[in-house]
Amino acid sequence: MKDKGTAVIIGAGTGLSASVALRLADAGYDIVLGARDTGKLRDIADRTGARCVPLDGSNPEAVAALYADLPGPLRVAIYNPSARIRGDIADLDPETVRKAIEVTAFGSFLTGREAARLMLQNDGETKGTILFTGASAGVKGFAGSATFAMGKFAQRGLAQSMSRELHPKGIHVAWVNIDGGISNPDREGRGDDGSNAMLDPDAIAESYQHLIEQHRSAWSSEITLRPWVETF
Amino acid sequence: MKDKGTAVIIGAGTGLSASVALRLADAGYDIVLGARDTGKLRDIADRTGARCVPLDGSNPEAVAALYADLPGPLRVAIYNPSARIRGDIADLDPETVRKAIEVTAFGSFLTGREAARLMLQNDGETKGTILFTGASAGVKGFAGSATFAMGKFAQRGLAQSMSRELHPKGIHVAWVNIDGGISNPDREGRGDDGSNAMLDPDAIAESYQHLIEQHRSAWSSEITLRPWVETF
Amino acid sequence: MKDKGTAVIIGAGTGLSASVALRLADAGYDIVLGARDTGKLRDIADRTGARCVPLDGSNPEAVAALYADLPGPLRVAIYNPSARIRGDIADLDPETVRKAIEVTAFGSFLTGREAARLMLQNDGETKGTILFTGASAGVKGFAGSATFAMGKFAQRGLAQSMSRELHPKGIHVAWVNIDGGISNPDREGRGDDGSNAMLDPDAIAESYQHLIEQHRSAWSSEITLRPWVETF
Amino acid sequence: MKDKGTAVIIGAGTGLSASVALRLADAGYDIVLGARDTGKLRDIADRTGARCVPLDGSNPEAVAALYADLPGPLRVAIYNPSARIRGDIADLDPETVRKAIEVTAFGSFLTGREAARLMLQNDGETKGTILFTGASAGVKGFAGSATFAMGKFAQRGLAQSMSRELHPKGIHVAWVNIDGGISNPDREGRGDDGSNAMLDPDAIAESYQHLIEQHRSAWSSEITLRPWVETF
């Protein structure tokens, strides 16, 4: 067991989650990765000693089971999954929309709830940090993107409510608006060409770690990370 | 059939919905009221000639059935229901939260979708108006109110997305933040004592009608209505 | 003297101010128009019986003098002037910027202050209404438009502060974001071609009157008016 | 001359500015401190080797003179001064208000303009960072605080406009909302009692340095720093 406690990352893949996992493992956290498909996590698990748990982050029982069995006290919880469905409002399929809201928002709630329950039992000035990976769709509802807007707005409302409730109890909650595409050398056409027009996952991970390490007298509850050339 | 077409109000009760129904009936609309409990709508139905449809506004089939059978072309659709669950994040029951999000947000989507499908077939400079009754919980996530925050934020994101998509197609969409309690002489302790510290439902209905009648060169997509003495 | 009291409009021209003056004159207000150049107001004055006062709305003495001499109790005050300077931040001339902020923001303050002083002496449930004509530049600071952003943001902050202070004292304060160009048949290339892609000043005036007539249990303090085809 | 270049801090005192100066001096920047009263800066100057320049940050000539004579290429510019005037809107003195807006907003513009001119000549992926120290008054206009609201809103509008213009040119601009009191052991009643209910200036400085060091693919343009127990 490492000395900083456990960091859970839900929605782990080879991009952002891998960068965060590596950085937090280096910083002294035991890493637990939860994802639908844990096959692609082998490399990250090897490099960080992470435990990999296959799960649907919007399934209450599966989420409860993951948080019930951690290698040490939970200090960091990060929720990444989201479902981006596009289409004119009149053409959207209700069941697809319902499921998408559950992945983006209800899953955020499940991780937020379990993390809060565990962290409230911790000691220390800061009992833990809960981060939600958001998007501009949580600030502005774009045309043709009602489903994603509903999910990301809901997630941001959740994060605000949790910040107001949990900050005075010593748990830091933040919603991070990732305003742009994230580069990923493993995915075709997503590698960075040197222009830094997409967010470097290591750069995001650096800001996540900064949030985790902020002194409790100066916490941020919402930040936006955006490439220098992104219009907004 | 009246000459202005049909106005559908979902979540009809003796308060806001009654005031809106009366005002729109006076203005020349056929009124269709959808509510879980249509028993309490008898008086309103008598006074407006409204058709009353018992339904759960978050049930896709029920909503589709209501909109499939209207007395005339749909010109106004208003969605009022919401589920306000309070409690510390760690104490919330997942199934209760899931259901609450469906009432507040998914139901808004269902009415928004059906209304858009119908209104797109209308003619006229303004093809129709879709109004969502919101709350401050859609702008600010309060402590102990994560469920309501998720639902109202999602509803606001939906309304923004629909505004951006549908305004250029001639359908006016607006989200109305009702920032305060609504007075209701039929409910104990909710009557107005002359201080106007709670919103008068007739006053809200007046602003709803103003939104419906706005010229398409000057549409509002989000407004807040708030009692003069309400802090904000 | 008319029975509704006096309405002062600062920054009066042949566009928005003329529409508002005509509508409020019809509604029973004595109109006082303040503008740098009162020559172009002759037609409006003839049609409304308005008094025209030449003044710089950002000059404290001139503004005080106008409000010190009104035909009846002040019930409505509207501030329209603004200075839109474009340019890269590095190229802006400090004195030009200083003056522009004074026209847009300091002038708003002067009218707000004088109007508040007078209206606090009125009786009635609603003692008066103060409206500031804003722009999207008060919500979003655009590139190459730092000067206008400073002025309109400041004006919006003023309006919010005044709303919170004066609403509980019976004075309604609202900031109106005019998000688009205003059509004007008197100005070359600004007439409406039937597409309603620019705001019709009469449509804006209708929403201004709606704000003035809102019941105090349901006041709006910020609204946006935007053409149906405007992107946002 | 140090290797990181020059960092200018305007509005330097013994609190936040001292913490930032110490941290940036450690990080390798030559420090230039501008303040009305440079007497209180002696200790900081001794510990950092900073140059101290007496000036009024809202005076165009004085600001231009400071930036015209720096020990090395400007890489960081931070603007802290603000004028907080309280009072009912009807009681505010116009000249006091005008001057206060100049200190908070016009001074921000002057530093922003001079810093942009100089940084545009730098090379490197990130040519420089400009930070404005804001307050919640720039997001919400509080009752009895119209003056401060105007200044801070204007400053935030400026920062947004500069972000949109300068980010694609390689200059990082951010507005930092300091939402709470800043502790200061040198000022009576402002020392921290261990509760961290006021912001620790060293904690703020840490976030300032994080902003300065953010990779250009993931820049923040607005952040809020708030004590864990602060209501919001």
PDB file of C-alpha atoms in Angstrom, chain B residues 12-157:
ATOM      1  CA  ALA B  12     -50.811  20.863 -15.012  1.00  0.00           C
ATOM      2  CA  GLY B  13     -52.047  21.700 -11.524  1.00  0.00           C
ATOM      3  CA  THR B  14     -54.082  24.363  -9.817  1.00  0.00           C
ATOM      4  CA  GLY B  15     -51.232  26.878  -9.685  1.00  0.00           C
ATOM      5  CA  LEU B  16     -49.054  28.079 -12.516  1.00  0.00           C
ATOM      6  CA  SER B  17     -50.535  25.776 -15.134  1.00  0.00           C
ATOM      7  CA  ALA B  18     -54.050  26.949 -14.362  1.00  0.00           C
ATOM      8  CA  SER B  19     -53.073  30.592 -14.794  1.00  0.00           C
ATOM      9  CA  VAL B  20     -51.311  29.846 -18.055  1.00  0.00           C
ATOM     10  CA  ALA B  21     -54.234  27.757 -19.324  1.00  0.00           C
ATOM     11  CA  LEU B  22     -56.746  30.507 -18.585  1.00  0.00           C
ATOM     12  CA  ARG B  23     -54.641  33.181 -20.234  1.00  0.00           C
ATOM     13  CA  LEU B  24     -53.942  31.136 -23.363  1.00  0.00           C
ATOM     14  CA  ALA B  25     -57.558  30.029 -23.671  1.00  0.00           C
ATOM     15  CA  ASP B  26     -58.556  33.709 -23.550  1.00  0.00           C
ATOM     16  CA  ALA B  27     -55.954  34.444 -26.191  1.00  0.00           C
ATOM     17  CA  GLY B  28     -57.521  31.925 -28.564  1.00  0.00           C
ATOM     18  CA  TYR B  29     -55.740  28.619 -28.063  1.00  0.00           C
ATOM     19  CA  ASP B  30     -57.261  25.174 -27.625  1.00  0.00           C
ATOM     20  CA  ILE B  31     -55.821  23.843 -24.402  1.00  0.00           C
ATOM     21  CA  VAL B  32     -54.588  20.316 -23.731  1.00  0.00           C
ATOM     22  CA  LEU B  33     -53.529  19.581 -20.157  1.00  0.00           C
ATOM     23  CA  GLY B  34     -51.369  16.574 -19.331  1.00  0.00           C
ATOM     24  CA  ALA B  35     -50.868  15.559 -15.705  1.00  0.00           C
ATOM     25  CA  ARG B  36     -50.454  12.501 -13.507  1.00  0.00           C
ATOM     26  CA  ASP B  37     -53.593  13.378 -11.612  1.00  0.00           C
ATOM     27  CA  THR B  38     -56.234  14.965 -13.814  1.00  0.00           C
ATOM     28  CA  GLY B  39     -58.836  14.930 -11.044  1.00  0.00           C
ATOM     29  CA  LYS B  40     -57.744  18.315  -9.741  1.00  0.00           C
ATOM     30  CA  LEU B  41     -57.994  19.812 -13.228  1.00  0.00           C
ATOM     31  CA  ARG B  42     -61.798  19.649 -13.467  1.00  0.00           C
ATOM     32  CA  ASP B  43     -62.310  23.303 -12.593  1.00  0.00           C
ATOM     33  CA  ILE B  44     -59.709  24.500 -15.080  1.00  0.00           C
ATOM     34  CA  ALA B  45     -61.096  22.219 -17.752  1.00  0.00           C
ATOM     35  CA  ASP B  46     -64.577  23.599 -17.171  1.00  0.00           C
ATOM     36  CA  ARG B  47     -63.407  27.188 -17.427  1.00  0.00           C
ATOM     37  CA  THR B  48     -61.211  26.718 -20.510  1.00  0.00           C
ATOM     38  CA  GLY B  49     -62.789  23.825 -22.377  1.00  0.00           C
ATOM     39  CA  ALA B  50     -59.442  22.070 -22.050  1.00  0.00           C
ATOM     40  CA  ARG B  51     -58.932  18.428 -22.814  1.00  0.00           C
ATOM     41  CA  CYS B  52     -57.308  16.615 -19.867  1.00  0.00           C
ATOM     42  CA  VAL B  53     -54.925  13.723 -20.457  1.00  0.00           C
ATOM     43  CA  PRO B  54     -53.631  11.621 -17.577  1.00  0.00           C
ATOM     44  CA  LEU B  55     -49.972  10.801 -18.160  1.00  0.00           C
ATOM     45  CA  ASP B  56     -46.457  10.527 -16.784  1.00  0.00           C
ATOM     46  CA  GLY B  57     -44.527  13.202 -18.686  1.00  0.00           C
ATOM     47  CA  SER B  58     -41.352  11.102 -18.575  1.00  0.00           C
ATOM     48  CA  ASN B  59     -42.936   8.109 -20.299  1.00  0.00           C
ATOM     49  CA  PRO B  60     -42.000   8.142 -24.003  1.00  0.00           C
ATOM     50  CA  GLU B  61     -45.056   6.256 -25.231  1.00  0.00           C
ATOM     51  CA  ALA B  62     -47.528   8.285 -23.187  1.00  0.00           C
ATOM     52  CA  VAL B  63     -45.982  11.562 -24.337  1.00  0.00           C
ATOM     53  CA  ALA B  64     -45.960  10.457 -27.973  1.00  0.00           C
ATOM     54  CA  ALA B  65     -49.615   9.445 -27.699  1.00  0.00           C
ATOM     55  CA  LEU B  66     -50.655  12.816 -26.277  1.00  0.00           C
ATOM     56  CA  TYR B  67     -48.949  14.808 -29.028  1.00  0.00           C
ATOM     57  CA  ALA B  68     -50.261  12.439 -31.734  1.00  0.00           C
ATOM     58  CA  ASP B  69     -53.831  13.432 -31.007  1.00  0.00           C
ATOM     59  CA  LEU B  70     -54.340  17.203 -30.750  1.00  0.00           C
ATOM     60  CA  PRO B  71     -57.374  19.292 -31.676  1.00  0.00           C
ATOM     61  CA  GLY B  72     -55.346  21.498 -34.026  1.00  0.00           C
ATOM     62  CA  PRO B  73     -51.819  22.474 -35.024  1.00  0.00           C
ATOM     63  CA  LEU B  74     -49.464  22.680 -32.039  1.00  0.00           C
ATOM     64  CA  ARG B  75     -48.383  26.262 -31.458  1.00  0.00           C
ATOM     65  CA  VAL B  76     -47.368  26.258 -27.784  1.00  0.00           C
ATOM     66  CA  ALA B  77     -45.845  23.543 -25.587  1.00  0.00           C
ATOM     67  CA  ILE B  78     -45.012  24.122 -21.929  1.00  0.00           C
ATOM     68  CA  TYR B  79     -43.284  21.634 -19.623  1.00  0.00           C
ATOM     69  CA  ASN B  80     -43.621  22.188 -15.867  1.00  0.00           C
ATOM     70  CA  PRO B  81     -42.922  18.960 -13.912  1.00  0.00           C
ATOM     71  CA  SER B  82     -39.856  18.547 -11.772  1.00  0.00           C
ATOM     72  CA  ALA B  83     -38.770  16.387  -8.879  1.00  0.00           C
ATOM     73  CA  ARG B  84     -37.058  18.082  -5.970  1.00  0.00           C
ATOM     74  CA  ILE B  85     -35.263  15.578  -3.745  1.00  0.00           C
ATOM     75  CA  ARG B  86     -33.194  16.894  -0.861  1.00  0.00           C
ATOM     76  CA  GLY B  87     -30.449  15.149   1.076  1.00  0.00           C
ATOM     77  CA  ASP B  88     -26.727  14.846   1.604  1.00  0.00           C
ATOM     78  CA  ILE B  89     -25.002  13.351  -1.416  1.00  0.00           C
ATOM     79  CA  ALA B  90     -23.912  10.289   0.575  1.00  0.00           C
ATOM     80  CA  ASP B  91     -27.480   9.537   1.661  1.00  0.00           C
ATOM     81  CA  LEU B  92     -29.222   9.730  -1.712  1.00  0.00           C
ATOM     82  CA  ASP B  93     -30.816   6.580  -3.081  1.00  0.00           C
ATOM     83  CA  PRO B  94     -29.653   5.926  -6.666  1.00  0.00           C
ATOM     84  CA  GLU B  95     -33.019   4.751  -7.976  1.00  0.00           C
ATOM     85  CA  THR B  96     -34.780   7.797  -6.525  1.00  0.00           C
ATOM     86  CA  VAL B  97     -32.203  10.050  -8.144  1.00  0.00           C
ATOM     87  CA  ARG B  98     -32.502   8.307 -11.500  1.00  0.00           C
ATOM     88  CA  LYS B  99     -36.285   8.707 -11.467  1.00  0.00           C
ATOM     89  CA  ALA B 100     -36.067  12.357 -10.429  1.00  0.00           C
ATOM     90  CA  ILE B 101     -33.704  13.190 -13.293  1.00  0.00           C
ATOM     91  CA  GLU B 102     -36.157  11.508 -15.653  1.00  0.00           C
ATOM     92  CA  VAL B 103     -39.070  13.621 -14.446  1.00  0.00           C
ATOM     93  CA  THR B 104     -37.201  16.924 -14.597  1.00  0.00           C
ATOM     94  CA  ALA B 105     -34.907  16.445 -17.603  1.00  0.00           C
ATOM     95  CA  PHE B 106     -35.861  13.414 -19.671  1.00  0.00           C
ATOM     96  CA  GLY B 107     -39.511  14.463 -19.652  1.00  0.00           C
ATOM     97  CA  SER B 108     -38.478  17.925 -20.856  1.00  0.00           C
ATOM     98  CA  PHE B 109     -36.633  16.262 -23.693  1.00  0.00           C
ATOM     99  CA  LEU B 110     -39.653  14.124 -24.638  1.00  0.00           C
ATOM    100  CA  THR B 111     -41.962  17.136 -24.836  1.00  0.00           C
ATOM    101  CA  GLY B 112     -39.274  19.155 -26.608  1.00  0.00           C
ATOM    102  CA  ARG B 113     -38.790  16.432 -29.201  1.00  0.00           C
ATOM    103  CA  GLU B 114     -42.468  15.862 -29.930  1.00  0.00           C
ATOM    104  CA  ALA B 115     -43.203  19.571 -30.024  1.00  0.00           C
ATOM    105  CA  ALA B 116     -40.321  20.212 -32.428  1.00  0.00           C
ATOM    106  CA  ARG B 117     -41.484  17.433 -34.757  1.00  0.00           C
ATOM    107  CA  LEU B 118     -44.978  18.894 -34.939  1.00  0.00           C
ATOM    108  CA  MET B 119     -44.106  22.569 -35.063  1.00  0.00           C
ATOM    109  CA  LEU B 120     -41.614  22.118 -37.901  1.00  0.00           C
ATOM    110  CA  GLN B 121     -44.642  21.300 -40.055  1.00  0.00           C
ATOM    111  CA  ASN B 122     -46.397  24.579 -39.211  1.00  0.00           C
ATOM    112  CA  ASP B 123     -46.298  27.640 -41.376  1.00  0.00           C
ATOM    113  CA  GLY B 124     -46.030  31.260 -40.338  1.00  0.00           C
ATOM    114  CA  GLU B 125     -43.072  33.436 -39.369  1.00  0.00           C
ATOM    115  CA  THR B 126     -43.117  31.892 -35.915  1.00  0.00           C
ATOM    116  CA  LYS B 127     -43.992  28.221 -36.132  1.00  0.00           C
ATOM    117  CA  GLY B 128     -44.403  27.743 -32.409  1.00  0.00           C
ATOM    118  CA  THR B 129     -43.077  28.354 -28.916  1.00  0.00           C
ATOM    119  CA  ILE B 130     -41.666  25.787 -26.467  1.00  0.00           C
ATOM    120  CA  LEU B 131     -41.269  26.879 -22.849  1.00  0.00           C
ATOM    121  CA  PHE B 132     -39.543  25.028 -20.029  1.00  0.00           C
ATOM    122  CA  THR B 133     -40.309  26.025 -16.456  1.00  0.00           C
ATOM    123  CA  GLY B 134     -36.949  26.111 -14.721  1.00  0.00           C
ATOM    124  CA  ALA B 135     -35.555  27.125 -11.364  1.00  0.00           C
ATOM    125  CA  SER B 136     -32.430  28.717  -9.908  1.00  0.00           C
ATOM    126  CA  ALA B 137     -31.227  25.167  -9.335  1.00  0.00           C
ATOM    127  CA  GLY B 138     -30.482  25.179 -13.067  1.00  0.00           C
ATOM    128  CA  VAL B 139     -28.035  28.052 -12.688  1.00  0.00           C
ATOM    129  CA  LYS B 140     -26.496  27.261  -9.305  1.00  0.00           C
ATOM    130  CA  GLY B 141     -26.141  23.842  -7.690  1.00  0.00           C
ATOM    131  CA  PHE B 142     -27.083  24.263  -4.044  1.00  0.00           C
ATOM    132  CA  ALA B 143     -25.746  22.135  -1.181  1.00  0.00           C
ATOM    133  CA  GLY B 144     -27.995  19.212  -0.279  1.00  0.00           C
ATOM    134  CA  SER B 145     -29.790  19.507  -3.595  1.00  0.00           C
ATOM    135  CA  ALA B 146     -27.668  17.549  -6.060  1.00  0.00           C
ATOM    136  CA  THR B 147     -30.652  15.744  -7.568  1.00  0.00           C
ATOM    137  CA  PHE B 148     -32.615  18.866  -8.355  1.00  0.00           C
ATOM    138  CA  ALA B 149     -29.455  20.539  -9.635  1.00  0.00           C
ATOM    139  CA  MET B 150     -28.783  17.682 -12.049  1.00  0.00           C
ATOM    140  CA  GLY B 151     -32.336  17.771 -13.382  1.00  0.00           C
ATOM    141  CA  LYS B 152     -32.624  21.534 -13.763  1.00  0.00           C
ATOM    142  CA  PHE B 153     -29.128  21.988 -15.184  1.00  0.00           C
ATOM    143  CA  ALA B 154     -29.887  19.261 -17.744  1.00  0.00           C
ATOM    144  CA  GLN B 155     -33.176  20.938 -18.621  1.00  0.00           C
ATOM    145  CA  ARG B 156     -31.402  24.251 -19.149  1.00  0.00           C
ATOM    146  CA  GLY B 157     -28.757  22.624 -21.333  1.00  0.00           C
TER     147      GLY B 157
END
